[in-house]
Each structure stands twice: as structure tokens, then as C-alpha cells.
Short mmCIF file of N, CA, C and O in Angstrom, two decimals:
data_model
loop_
_atom_site.label_atom_id
_atom_site.label_comp_id
_atom_site.label_asym_id
_atom_site.label_seq_id
_atom_site.Cartn_x
_atom_site.Cartn_y
_atom_site.Cartn_z
N UNK A 1 -20.23 51.14 21.41
CA UNK A 1 -19.69 50.09 20.57
C UNK A 1 -18.98 49.03 21.40
O UNK A 1 -18.30 48.19 20.85
N UNK A 2 -19.15 49.04 22.69
CA UNK A 2 -18.53 48.09 23.57
C UNK A 2 -18.99 46.67 23.25
O UNK A 2 -20.17 46.39 23.18
N UNK A 3 -18.05 45.76 23.04
CA UNK A 3 -18.40 44.37 22.77
C UNK A 3 -18.75 44.08 21.32
O UNK A 3 -19.03 42.96 20.96
N UNK A 4 -18.73 45.09 20.44
CA UNK A 4 -19.07 44.88 19.04
C UNK A 4 -17.79 44.76 18.24
O UNK A 4 -16.89 45.59 18.37
N UNK A 5 -17.71 43.74 17.43
CA UNK A 5 -16.54 43.54 16.59
C UNK A 5 -16.98 43.74 15.15
O UNK A 5 -17.89 43.07 14.66
N UNK A 6 -16.37 44.69 14.46
CA UNK A 6 -16.70 44.92 13.05
C UNK A 6 -15.76 44.08 12.20
O UNK A 6 -14.56 44.23 12.24
N UNK A 7 -16.34 43.18 11.43
CA UNK A 7 -15.56 42.28 10.58
C UNK A 7 -15.35 42.95 9.23
O UNK A 7 -16.17 43.73 8.79
N UNK A 8 -14.27 42.60 8.55
CA UNK A 8 -14.00 43.25 7.28
C UNK A 8 -13.91 42.28 6.11
O UNK A 8 -13.99 42.71 4.98
N UNK A 9 -13.73 40.98 6.34
CA UNK A 9 -13.62 40.09 5.19
C UNK A 9 -15.00 39.80 4.59
O UNK A 9 -16.02 40.12 5.19
N UNK A 10 -15.02 39.21 3.41
CA UNK A 10 -16.27 38.98 2.68
C UNK A 10 -17.30 38.17 3.45
O UNK A 10 -18.48 38.47 3.43
N UNK A 11 -16.86 37.11 4.15
CA UNK A 11 -17.80 36.25 4.87
C UNK A 11 -18.46 36.99 6.03
O UNK A 11 -19.57 36.68 6.42
N UNK A 12 -17.77 37.95 6.60
CA UNK A 12 -18.28 38.65 7.78
C UNK A 12 -18.88 40.02 7.46
O UNK A 12 -19.23 40.76 8.37
N UNK A 13 -19.02 40.36 6.19
CA UNK A 13 -19.53 41.68 5.81
C UNK A 13 -20.92 41.94 6.36
O UNK A 13 -21.25 43.08 6.68
N UNK A 14 -21.71 40.90 6.51
CA UNK A 14 -23.07 41.07 7.03
C UNK A 14 -23.10 41.58 8.46
O UNK A 14 -24.05 42.26 8.86
N UNK A 15 -22.06 41.28 9.25
CA UNK A 15 -22.04 41.76 10.63
C UNK A 15 -21.93 43.28 10.70
O UNK A 15 -22.47 43.90 11.61
N UNK A 16 -21.24 43.87 9.76
CA UNK A 16 -21.16 45.33 9.71
C UNK A 16 -22.56 45.90 9.46
O UNK A 16 -22.97 46.86 10.11
N UNK A 17 -23.30 45.31 8.53
CA UNK A 17 -24.66 45.75 8.24
C UNK A 17 -25.55 45.59 9.47
O UNK A 17 -26.33 46.48 9.81
N UNK A 18 -25.44 44.47 10.17
CA UNK A 18 -26.23 44.26 11.39
C UNK A 18 -25.90 45.33 12.43
O UNK A 18 -26.79 45.83 13.12
N UNK A 19 -24.63 45.67 12.54
CA UNK A 19 -24.23 46.72 13.48
C UNK A 19 -24.84 48.05 13.06
O UNK A 19 -25.30 48.83 13.91
N UNK A 20 -24.86 48.34 11.77
CA UNK A 20 -25.45 49.59 11.28
C UNK A 20 -26.95 49.65 11.60
O UNK A 20 -27.47 50.71 11.96
N UNK A 21 -27.64 48.51 11.49
CA UNK A 21 -29.07 48.47 11.82
C UNK A 21 -29.25 48.74 13.32
O UNK A 21 -30.13 49.52 13.71
N UNK A 22 -28.42 48.14 14.15
CA UNK A 22 -28.50 48.39 15.59
C UNK A 22 -28.29 49.87 15.90
O UNK A 22 -29.04 50.47 16.68
N UNK A 23 -27.29 50.46 15.27
CA UNK A 23 -27.02 51.89 15.48
C UNK A 23 -28.20 52.75 15.00
O UNK A 23 -28.55 53.74 15.65
N UNK A 24 -28.80 52.38 13.89
CA UNK A 24 -29.95 53.14 13.37
C UNK A 24 -31.13 53.05 14.32
O UNK A 24 -31.79 54.06 14.61
N UNK A 25 -31.43 51.85 14.82
CA UNK A 25 -32.53 51.69 15.78
C UNK A 25 -32.25 52.48 17.05
O UNK A 25 -33.15 53.12 17.61
N UNK A 26 -31.01 52.48 17.50
CA UNK A 26 -30.63 53.25 18.68
C UNK A 26 -30.85 54.74 18.45
O UNK A 26 -31.40 55.44 19.31
N UNK A 27 -30.45 55.22 17.30
CA UNK A 27 -30.63 56.65 16.96
C UNK A 27 -32.12 57.01 16.88
O UNK A 27 -32.53 58.06 17.38
N UNK A 28 -32.91 56.14 16.25
CA UNK A 28 -34.35 56.40 16.16
C UNK A 28 -34.98 56.45 17.55
O UNK A 28 -35.86 57.27 17.82
N UNK A 29 -34.53 55.56 18.42
CA UNK A 29 -35.07 55.56 19.80
C UNK A 29 -34.73 56.85 20.52
O UNK A 29 -35.58 57.47 21.14
N UNK A 30 -33.48 57.28 20.41
CA UNK A 30 -33.03 58.48 21.12
C UNK A 30 -33.60 59.77 20.54
O UNK A 30 -33.97 60.67 21.27
N UNK A 31 -33.66 59.86 19.20
CA UNK A 31 -33.99 61.13 18.57
C UNK A 31 -35.44 61.28 18.13
O UNK A 31 -35.89 62.40 17.91
N UNK A 32 -36.17 60.16 17.99
CA UNK A 32 -37.52 60.30 17.45
C UNK A 32 -38.61 59.62 18.26
O UNK A 32 -39.62 60.22 18.58
N UNK A 33 -38.42 58.35 18.61
CA UNK A 33 -39.51 57.58 19.18
C UNK A 33 -39.47 57.38 20.69
O UNK A 33 -40.49 57.07 21.30
N UNK A 34 -38.32 57.51 21.31
CA UNK A 34 -38.22 57.36 22.75
C UNK A 34 -38.77 56.01 23.22
O UNK A 34 -38.42 54.97 22.69
N UNK A 35 -39.64 56.05 24.22
CA UNK A 35 -40.19 54.82 24.80
C UNK A 35 -41.16 54.09 23.87
O UNK A 35 -41.60 52.99 24.21
N UNK A 36 -41.50 54.68 22.74
CA UNK A 36 -42.38 53.98 21.78
C UNK A 36 -41.63 52.93 20.98
O UNK A 36 -42.23 52.13 20.27
N UNK A 37 -40.29 52.93 21.08
CA UNK A 37 -39.46 51.98 20.33
C UNK A 37 -38.64 51.14 21.29
O UNK A 37 -37.96 51.67 22.18
N UNK A 38 -38.72 49.83 21.12
CA UNK A 38 -37.87 48.89 21.84
C UNK A 38 -37.28 47.95 20.80
O UNK A 38 -37.97 47.54 19.86
N UNK A 39 -36.01 47.60 20.94
CA UNK A 39 -35.39 46.68 19.99
C UNK A 39 -34.39 45.79 20.69
O UNK A 39 -33.91 46.09 21.78
N UNK A 40 -34.09 44.68 20.02
CA UNK A 40 -33.10 43.73 20.54
C UNK A 40 -32.42 43.05 19.36
O UNK A 40 -33.08 42.66 18.40
N UNK A 41 -31.12 42.90 19.45
CA UNK A 41 -30.37 42.11 18.47
C UNK A 41 -30.48 40.66 18.92
O UNK A 41 -30.18 40.34 20.07
N UNK A 42 -30.94 39.79 18.05
CA UNK A 42 -31.09 38.38 18.38
C UNK A 42 -29.78 37.67 18.04
O UNK A 42 -29.35 37.67 16.89
N UNK A 43 -29.14 37.09 19.04
CA UNK A 43 -27.85 36.43 18.83
C UNK A 43 -28.07 35.10 18.13
O UNK A 43 -28.89 34.29 18.55
N UNK A 44 -27.33 34.88 17.05
CA UNK A 44 -27.43 33.62 16.33
C UNK A 44 -26.12 32.83 16.46
O UNK A 44 -25.17 33.29 17.08
N UNK A 45 -26.11 31.65 15.89
CA UNK A 45 -24.96 30.75 16.02
C UNK A 45 -23.67 31.40 15.54
O UNK A 45 -22.66 31.36 16.22
N UNK A 46 -23.70 32.02 14.36
CA UNK A 46 -22.47 32.57 13.81
C UNK A 46 -21.97 33.78 14.58
O UNK A 46 -20.77 33.97 14.73
N UNK A 47 -22.89 34.62 15.05
CA UNK A 47 -22.42 35.81 15.76
C UNK A 47 -21.84 35.43 17.12
O UNK A 47 -20.94 36.08 17.62
N UNK A 48 -22.35 34.38 17.73
CA UNK A 48 -21.82 33.96 19.03
C UNK A 48 -20.60 33.08 18.83
O UNK A 48 -19.61 33.22 19.52
N UNK A 49 -20.70 32.15 17.90
CA UNK A 49 -19.59 31.31 17.46
C UNK A 49 -18.98 30.45 18.56
O UNK A 49 -17.90 29.92 18.40
N UNK A 50 -19.64 30.34 19.72
CA UNK A 50 -19.12 29.49 20.78
C UNK A 50 -17.81 29.96 21.37
O UNK A 50 -17.09 29.19 22.00
N UNK A 51 -17.47 31.23 21.16
CA UNK A 51 -16.21 31.77 21.67
C UNK A 51 -16.45 33.04 22.47
O UNK A 51 -17.40 33.77 22.23
N UNK A 52 -15.59 33.29 23.39
CA UNK A 52 -15.66 34.50 24.21
C UNK A 52 -15.37 35.70 23.31
O UNK A 52 -14.36 35.71 22.59
N UNK A 53 -16.25 36.74 23.30
CA UNK A 53 -16.02 37.88 22.43
C UNK A 53 -14.79 38.71 22.81
O UNK A 53 -14.26 39.44 21.99
N UNK A 54 -14.28 38.56 24.05
CA UNK A 54 -13.13 39.35 24.47
C UNK A 54 -11.80 38.66 24.20
O UNK A 54 -10.85 39.28 23.77
N UNK A 55 -11.74 37.33 24.47
CA UNK A 55 -10.45 36.65 24.33
C UNK A 55 -10.45 35.57 23.26
O UNK A 55 -9.42 34.96 22.99
N UNK A 56 -11.60 35.30 22.66
CA UNK A 56 -11.77 34.30 21.59
C UNK A 56 -11.54 32.86 22.05
O UNK A 56 -11.38 31.97 21.23
N UNK A 57 -11.50 32.64 23.35
CA UNK A 57 -11.35 31.27 23.86
C UNK A 57 -12.65 30.50 23.64
O UNK A 57 -13.74 31.07 23.73
N UNK A 58 -12.52 29.21 23.33
CA UNK A 58 -13.70 28.38 23.14
C UNK A 58 -14.45 28.25 24.46
O UNK A 58 -13.86 27.99 25.50
N UNK A 59 -15.78 28.48 24.41
CA UNK A 59 -16.57 28.43 25.64
C UNK A 59 -16.92 26.99 26.00
O UNK A 59 -16.66 26.53 27.10
N UNK A 60 -17.55 26.29 25.10
CA UNK A 60 -17.89 24.89 25.31
C UNK A 60 -17.59 24.14 24.03
O UNK A 60 -17.95 24.61 22.93
N UNK A 61 -17.00 22.98 24.12
CA UNK A 61 -16.66 22.26 22.88
C UNK A 61 -17.89 21.82 22.09
O UNK A 61 -17.85 21.75 20.88
N UNK A 62 -18.99 21.54 22.75
CA UNK A 62 -20.19 21.09 22.05
C UNK A 62 -21.31 22.12 22.13
O UNK A 62 -22.48 21.78 22.24
N UNK A 63 -20.96 23.38 22.08
CA UNK A 63 -21.92 24.47 22.22
C UNK A 63 -22.84 24.55 21.00
O UNK A 63 -22.37 24.60 19.87
N UNK A 64 -24.14 24.51 21.22
CA UNK A 64 -25.12 24.60 20.13
C UNK A 64 -26.10 25.71 20.46
O UNK A 64 -26.68 25.75 21.54
N UNK A 65 -26.28 26.63 19.52
CA UNK A 65 -27.26 27.70 19.66
C UNK A 65 -28.38 27.39 18.67
O UNK A 65 -28.12 27.11 17.50
N UNK A 66 -29.64 27.42 19.11
CA UNK A 66 -30.74 27.11 18.19
C UNK A 66 -30.86 28.15 17.07
O UNK A 66 -30.42 29.29 17.22
N UNK A 67 -31.47 27.74 15.97
CA UNK A 67 -31.71 28.65 14.86
C UNK A 67 -32.68 29.73 15.33
O UNK A 67 -33.61 29.46 16.09
N UNK A 68 -32.44 30.95 14.89
CA UNK A 68 -33.29 32.07 15.28
C UNK A 68 -34.04 32.59 14.06
O UNK A 68 -33.58 32.43 12.93
N UNK A 69 -35.20 33.22 14.25
CA UNK A 69 -36.01 33.64 13.11
C UNK A 69 -35.48 34.86 12.38
O UNK A 69 -35.81 35.08 11.21
N UNK A 70 -34.68 35.70 13.04
CA UNK A 70 -34.23 36.95 12.41
C UNK A 70 -33.04 37.50 13.19
O UNK A 70 -32.64 36.96 14.21
N UNK A 71 -32.49 38.61 12.68
CA UNK A 71 -31.35 39.26 13.34
C UNK A 71 -31.78 40.29 14.38
O UNK A 71 -31.10 40.51 15.36
N UNK A 72 -32.89 40.97 14.13
CA UNK A 72 -33.40 41.99 15.05
C UNK A 72 -34.88 41.81 15.27
O UNK A 72 -35.61 41.40 14.36
N UNK A 73 -35.31 42.17 16.45
CA UNK A 73 -36.72 42.26 16.81
C UNK A 73 -36.93 43.67 17.32
O UNK A 73 -36.13 44.16 18.11
N UNK A 74 -37.96 44.35 16.82
CA UNK A 74 -38.27 45.64 17.41
C UNK A 74 -39.77 45.83 17.50
O UNK A 74 -40.54 45.21 16.78
N UNK A 75 -40.14 46.64 18.48
CA UNK A 75 -41.55 46.98 18.69
C UNK A 75 -41.64 48.50 18.63
O UNK A 75 -40.88 49.19 19.31
N UNK A 76 -42.53 48.99 17.80
CA UNK A 76 -42.72 50.43 17.69
C UNK A 76 -44.21 50.73 17.77
O UNK A 76 -44.99 50.21 16.97
N UNK A 77 -44.58 51.49 18.75
CA UNK A 77 -45.99 51.86 18.98
C UNK A 77 -46.90 50.63 18.98
O UNK A 77 -47.98 50.65 18.40
N UNK A 78 -46.44 49.56 19.61
CA UNK A 78 -47.25 48.35 19.72
C UNK A 78 -47.18 47.41 18.53
O UNK A 78 -47.76 46.33 18.55
N UNK A 79 -46.46 47.77 17.50
CA UNK A 79 -46.31 46.91 16.32
C UNK A 79 -45.00 46.14 16.42
O UNK A 79 -43.94 46.73 16.59
N UNK A 80 -45.10 44.82 16.26
CA UNK A 80 -43.92 43.96 16.37
C UNK A 80 -43.36 43.70 14.97
O UNK A 80 -44.10 43.41 14.04
N UNK A 81 -42.05 43.80 14.84
CA UNK A 81 -41.40 43.59 13.54
C UNK A 81 -40.08 42.85 13.72
O UNK A 81 -39.32 43.14 14.64
N UNK A 82 -39.85 41.90 12.85
CA UNK A 82 -38.59 41.16 12.81
C UNK A 82 -37.84 41.57 11.54
O UNK A 82 -38.44 41.75 10.48
N UNK A 83 -36.52 41.69 11.67
CA UNK A 83 -35.67 42.04 10.53
C UNK A 83 -34.58 40.99 10.38
O UNK A 83 -33.86 40.70 11.33
N UNK A 84 -34.46 40.46 9.20
CA UNK A 84 -33.35 39.56 8.85
C UNK A 84 -32.48 40.33 7.88
O UNK A 84 -32.93 40.70 6.79
N UNK A 85 -31.24 40.62 8.27
CA UNK A 85 -30.37 41.43 7.44
C UNK A 85 -29.44 40.58 6.58
O UNK A 85 -28.83 39.64 7.07
N UNK A 86 -29.37 40.95 5.33
CA UNK A 86 -28.48 40.28 4.37
C UNK A 86 -27.73 41.38 3.62
O UNK A 86 -28.26 42.46 3.39
N UNK A 87 -26.50 41.08 3.24
CA UNK A 87 -25.77 42.06 2.44
C UNK A 87 -25.04 41.37 1.30
O UNK A 87 -24.79 40.16 1.35
N UNK A 88 -24.76 42.16 0.28
CA UNK A 88 -24.08 41.62 -0.90
C UNK A 88 -23.16 42.68 -1.47
O UNK A 88 -23.50 43.87 -1.48
N UNK A 89 -22.04 42.24 -1.94
CA UNK A 89 -21.12 43.16 -2.63
C UNK A 89 -21.34 43.13 -4.14
O UNK A 89 -20.65 43.84 -4.87
N UNK A 90 -22.28 42.31 -4.58
CA UNK A 90 -22.62 42.24 -5.99
C UNK A 90 -23.40 43.51 -6.36
O UNK A 90 -24.40 43.83 -5.73
N UNK A 91 -22.97 44.21 -7.37
CA UNK A 91 -23.58 45.51 -7.70
C UNK A 91 -24.90 45.39 -8.44
O UNK A 91 -25.63 46.36 -8.56
N UNK A 92 -25.23 44.20 -8.95
CA UNK A 92 -26.46 44.10 -9.76
C UNK A 92 -27.50 43.12 -9.23
O UNK A 92 -28.65 43.17 -9.65
N UNK A 93 -27.14 42.22 -8.32
CA UNK A 93 -28.14 41.24 -7.87
C UNK A 93 -27.78 40.69 -6.49
O UNK A 93 -26.71 40.95 -5.96
N UNK A 94 -28.73 39.94 -5.93
CA UNK A 94 -28.51 39.26 -4.66
C UNK A 94 -28.87 37.79 -4.85
O UNK A 94 -29.92 37.48 -5.41
N UNK A 95 -28.04 36.90 -4.37
CA UNK A 95 -28.28 35.47 -4.50
C UNK A 95 -29.28 35.04 -3.42
O UNK A 95 -28.93 34.92 -2.25
N UNK A 96 -30.54 34.83 -3.81
CA UNK A 96 -31.58 34.50 -2.83
C UNK A 96 -31.35 33.14 -2.15
O UNK A 96 -31.98 32.86 -1.14
N UNK A 97 -30.43 32.35 -2.66
CA UNK A 97 -30.13 31.08 -1.99
C UNK A 97 -29.45 31.31 -0.64
O UNK A 97 -29.37 30.40 0.18
N UNK A 98 -28.98 32.54 -0.38
CA UNK A 98 -28.41 32.87 0.93
C UNK A 98 -29.49 33.00 1.99
O UNK A 98 -29.21 33.04 3.17
N UNK A 99 -30.74 33.10 1.58
CA UNK A 99 -31.85 33.13 2.52
C UNK A 99 -32.21 31.68 2.81
O UNK A 99 -32.62 30.93 1.92
N UNK A 100 -32.03 31.28 4.04
CA UNK A 100 -32.24 29.89 4.44
C UNK A 100 -33.73 29.56 4.54
O UNK A 100 -34.54 30.42 4.88
N UNK A 101 -34.10 28.31 4.23
CA UNK A 101 -35.51 27.91 4.30
C UNK A 101 -36.16 28.19 5.65
O UNK A 101 -37.30 28.63 5.71
N UNK A 102 -35.42 27.98 6.75
CA UNK A 102 -36.02 28.25 8.07
C UNK A 102 -36.29 29.74 8.28
O UNK A 102 -37.24 30.11 8.96
N UNK A 103 -35.48 30.60 7.67
CA UNK A 103 -35.72 32.05 7.77
C UNK A 103 -36.99 32.44 7.01
O UNK A 103 -37.80 33.21 7.51
N UNK A 104 -37.14 31.88 5.83
CA UNK A 104 -38.33 32.16 5.03
C UNK A 104 -39.58 31.64 5.73
O UNK A 104 -40.59 32.35 5.84
N UNK A 105 -39.52 30.42 6.24
CA UNK A 105 -40.68 29.85 6.94
C UNK A 105 -41.00 30.65 8.20
O UNK A 105 -42.16 30.90 8.49
N UNK A 106 -39.97 31.05 8.94
CA UNK A 106 -40.20 31.87 10.13
C UNK A 106 -40.89 33.17 9.76
O UNK A 106 -41.79 33.63 10.48
N UNK A 107 -40.49 33.75 8.64
CA UNK A 107 -41.12 34.99 8.18
C UNK A 107 -42.61 34.81 7.95
O UNK A 107 -43.43 35.61 8.41
N UNK A 108 -42.97 33.74 7.25
CA UNK A 108 -44.39 33.46 7.00
C UNK A 108 -45.14 33.18 8.31
O UNK A 108 -46.25 33.68 8.51
N UNK A 109 -44.52 32.42 9.22
CA UNK A 109 -45.16 32.10 10.50
C UNK A 109 -45.38 33.36 11.34
O UNK A 109 -46.43 33.53 11.97
N UNK A 110 -44.40 34.23 11.36
CA UNK A 110 -44.49 35.48 12.14
C UNK A 110 -45.58 36.38 11.58
O UNK A 110 -46.38 36.96 12.32
N UNK A 111 -45.65 36.48 10.26
CA UNK A 111 -46.69 37.30 9.63
C UNK A 111 -48.07 36.71 9.93
O UNK A 111 -49.01 37.44 10.26
N UNK A 112 -48.18 35.39 9.86
CA UNK A 112 -49.46 34.74 10.14
C UNK A 112 -49.90 34.98 11.59
O UNK A 112 -51.09 35.09 11.89
N UNK A 113 -48.92 35.13 12.49
CA UNK A 113 -49.23 35.38 13.90
C UNK A 113 -49.57 36.85 14.17
O UNK A 113 -49.93 37.21 15.28
N UNK A 114 -49.44 37.70 13.14
CA UNK A 114 -49.86 39.10 13.29
C UNK A 114 -48.75 40.13 13.36
O UNK A 114 -49.02 41.32 13.48
N UNK A 115 -47.50 39.70 13.28
CA UNK A 115 -46.38 40.65 13.32
C UNK A 115 -45.90 40.95 11.89
O UNK A 115 -46.46 40.43 10.92
N UNK A 116 -44.88 41.75 11.78
CA UNK A 116 -44.27 42.09 10.48
C UNK A 116 -42.91 41.41 10.39
O UNK A 116 -42.24 41.21 11.40
N UNK A 117 -42.49 41.10 9.17
CA UNK A 117 -41.20 40.45 8.96
C UNK A 117 -40.64 40.96 7.63
O UNK A 117 -41.34 40.95 6.61
N UNK A 118 -39.39 41.40 7.65
CA UNK A 118 -38.75 41.89 6.43
C UNK A 118 -37.33 41.36 6.32
O UNK A 118 -36.61 41.26 7.33
N UNK A 119 -36.95 41.04 5.12
CA UNK A 119 -35.56 40.79 4.79
C UNK A 119 -35.00 42.13 4.32
O UNK A 119 -35.54 42.73 3.38
N UNK A 120 -33.99 42.63 5.01
CA UNK A 120 -33.32 43.85 4.58
C UNK A 120 -32.09 43.42 3.80
O UNK A 120 -31.19 42.79 4.35
N UNK A 121 -32.08 43.73 2.53
CA UNK A 121 -30.97 43.33 1.67
C UNK A 121 -30.21 44.58 1.27
O UNK A 121 -30.76 45.47 0.62
N UNK A 122 -28.96 44.65 1.70
CA UNK A 122 -28.13 45.82 1.44
C UNK A 122 -27.13 45.52 0.32
O UNK A 122 -26.38 44.55 0.40
N UNK A 123 -27.17 46.35 -0.68
CA UNK A 123 -26.19 46.26 -1.76
C UNK A 123 -25.01 47.12 -1.33
O UNK A 123 -25.08 48.35 -1.33
N UNK A 124 -23.94 46.48 -0.90
CA UNK A 124 -22.80 47.17 -0.31
C UNK A 124 -21.76 47.50 -1.38
O UNK A 124 -20.66 46.97 -1.37
N UNK A 125 -22.12 48.39 -2.27
CA UNK A 125 -21.22 48.86 -3.31
C UNK A 125 -20.78 50.26 -2.89
O UNK A 125 -21.62 51.09 -2.53
N UNK A 126 -19.47 50.54 -2.89
CA UNK A 126 -19.02 51.87 -2.45
C UNK A 126 -19.78 53.01 -3.15
O UNK A 126 -20.14 52.92 -4.31
N UNK A 127 -20.04 54.02 -2.40
CA UNK A 127 -20.72 55.25 -2.79
C UNK A 127 -22.23 55.07 -2.90
O UNK A 127 -22.99 55.85 -2.40
N UNK A 128 -22.70 54.01 -3.54
CA UNK A 128 -24.13 53.81 -3.75
C UNK A 128 -24.66 52.61 -2.96
O UNK A 128 -25.13 51.65 -3.53
N UNK A 129 -24.60 52.67 -1.63
CA UNK A 129 -25.15 51.57 -0.84
C UNK A 129 -26.66 51.77 -0.74
O UNK A 129 -27.13 52.84 -0.35
N UNK A 130 -27.40 50.75 -1.14
CA UNK A 130 -28.86 50.81 -1.13
C UNK A 130 -29.38 49.60 -0.36
O UNK A 130 -28.86 48.49 -0.51
N UNK A 131 -30.42 49.81 0.45
CA UNK A 131 -31.02 48.71 1.19
C UNK A 131 -32.47 48.56 0.74
O UNK A 131 -33.20 49.54 0.62
N UNK A 132 -32.87 47.32 0.50
CA UNK A 132 -34.23 46.99 0.10
C UNK A 132 -34.90 46.21 1.21
O UNK A 132 -34.28 45.32 1.80
N UNK A 133 -36.16 46.51 1.51
CA UNK A 133 -36.95 45.74 2.47
C UNK A 133 -37.91 44.87 1.67
O UNK A 133 -38.72 45.38 0.89
N UNK A 134 -37.81 43.56 1.86
CA UNK A 134 -38.61 42.61 1.08
C UNK A 134 -39.33 41.67 2.04
O UNK A 134 -38.72 41.13 2.98
N UNK A 135 -40.60 41.45 1.80
CA UNK A 135 -41.38 40.52 2.62
C UNK A 135 -41.04 39.08 2.23
O UNK A 135 -40.49 38.83 1.14
N UNK A 136 -41.40 38.12 3.07
CA UNK A 136 -41.20 36.71 2.68
C UNK A 136 -41.91 36.36 1.37
O UNK A 136 -41.37 35.61 0.56
N UNK A 137 -43.08 36.93 1.14
CA UNK A 137 -43.78 36.66 -0.12
C UNK A 137 -43.01 37.22 -1.30
O UNK A 137 -42.93 36.60 -2.36
N UNK A 138 -42.39 38.39 -1.13
CA UNK A 138 -41.56 38.97 -2.18
C UNK A 138 -40.37 38.09 -2.51
O UNK A 138 -40.01 37.92 -3.68
N UNK A 139 -39.75 37.51 -1.48
CA UNK A 139 -38.62 36.59 -1.70
C UNK A 139 -39.10 35.35 -2.45
O UNK A 139 -38.48 34.91 -3.41
N UNK A 140 -40.24 34.80 -2.00
CA UNK A 140 -40.80 33.60 -2.66
C UNK A 140 -41.12 33.89 -4.12
O UNK A 140 -40.81 33.08 -5.00
N UNK A 141 -41.72 35.04 -4.39
CA UNK A 141 -42.02 35.41 -5.78
C UNK A 141 -40.75 35.51 -6.62
O UNK A 141 -40.71 35.07 -7.77
N UNK A 142 -39.69 36.08 -6.03
CA UNK A 142 -38.41 36.19 -6.75
C UNK A 142 -37.83 34.82 -7.05
O UNK A 142 -37.32 34.57 -8.15
N UNK A 143 -37.90 33.91 -6.07
CA UNK A 143 -37.39 32.55 -6.28
C UNK A 143 -38.17 31.86 -7.40
O UNK A 143 -37.59 31.19 -8.26
N UNK A 144 -39.49 32.03 -7.41
CA UNK A 144 -40.32 31.41 -8.45
C UNK A 144 -39.98 31.95 -9.84
O UNK A 144 -39.92 31.21 -10.80
N UNK A 145 -39.71 33.26 -9.92
CA UNK A 145 -39.33 33.84 -11.22
C UNK A 145 -37.99 33.32 -11.69
O UNK A 145 -37.79 33.09 -12.87
N UNK A 146 -37.06 33.13 -10.75
CA UNK A 146 -35.75 32.59 -11.12
C UNK A 146 -35.89 31.17 -11.63
O UNK A 146 -35.25 30.78 -12.61
N UNK A 147 -36.75 30.38 -10.98
CA UNK A 147 -36.93 28.99 -11.41
C UNK A 147 -37.59 28.88 -12.77
O UNK A 147 -37.38 27.90 -13.49
N UNK A 148 -38.38 29.89 -13.16
CA UNK A 148 -39.04 29.89 -14.48
C UNK A 148 -38.06 30.11 -15.62
O UNK A 148 -38.30 29.70 -16.73
N UNK A 149 -36.94 30.77 -15.32
CA UNK A 149 -35.97 31.09 -16.37
C UNK A 149 -35.17 29.88 -16.79
O UNK A 149 -34.96 28.95 -16.20
#
């Protein structure tokens, strides 16, 4: 857990979920797949935040990190997969507007290139935490149904 900061407020709740995914991939690598599994956490603008993770000092005043397609990249037995993790404390629904257009487009582009892409949406309600894996097409279908209402 060296260098990992677990956030507790509402805006940072997703970082805890991302950390849980990293820990799960690590466990799968150690206990089940070994060298057949490789993964990497993709650093994005918010997780880096232009500040030193140890002392919180500003690194560069005009620091810009490009948009990234997902939170995690992993390869298992030659299959490439990207994961974009989202979490919600809402017990009945997830606001799909939290999925940014560039994330959705990246998902379609990655699938078209032959890899896999999933939005992992975790319902972070105490006792009954459930995670759903949804493809970009599934997200698009959900958005279209919402617009019909």
C-alpha cells in the first residue's frame, strides 16, 4: 500500500474502488494467473493532481496530464482489457452523466481495435456492495433509454 492514499469524502470515493481493483488484480496474479496476468493502473489528471503524493507540494504550476482512456489496463492470456471504474453511493441507480464522452468514445475505439473495455460501476452501499461490468454499448443503450423517458 506504499504511496496509495485512500480518500474518504464523497468526491474521492472512487479512488477507494480503484485501489480495490488494483488489489484484486494483484491477488489474481499471485494466486491464480501468475505470469499470464499483467496489469497497470493508468494515472489520470485527478489522481496525480499536479502535487507530490508524499508532501502535497505543487509540482508545476501549469502541469497538464492528458486524458486517459481508462483507470486500469490488464492483459490476461494475451487478451487486452481496459477498465474504467466508477462508484456511487446511490442505492438504486447510477448517474450515467458521470461517464465522460471521451471515456465512452475510447471504449468504442478500443473495442474496434480488438481489445475489451468495461465500465465497472460499483454500488457502494454498506453491506450490499455490488459491482456491474458494462460495455460501452450497454452504457449507450442506457443513455438512449433515459432520453426516451
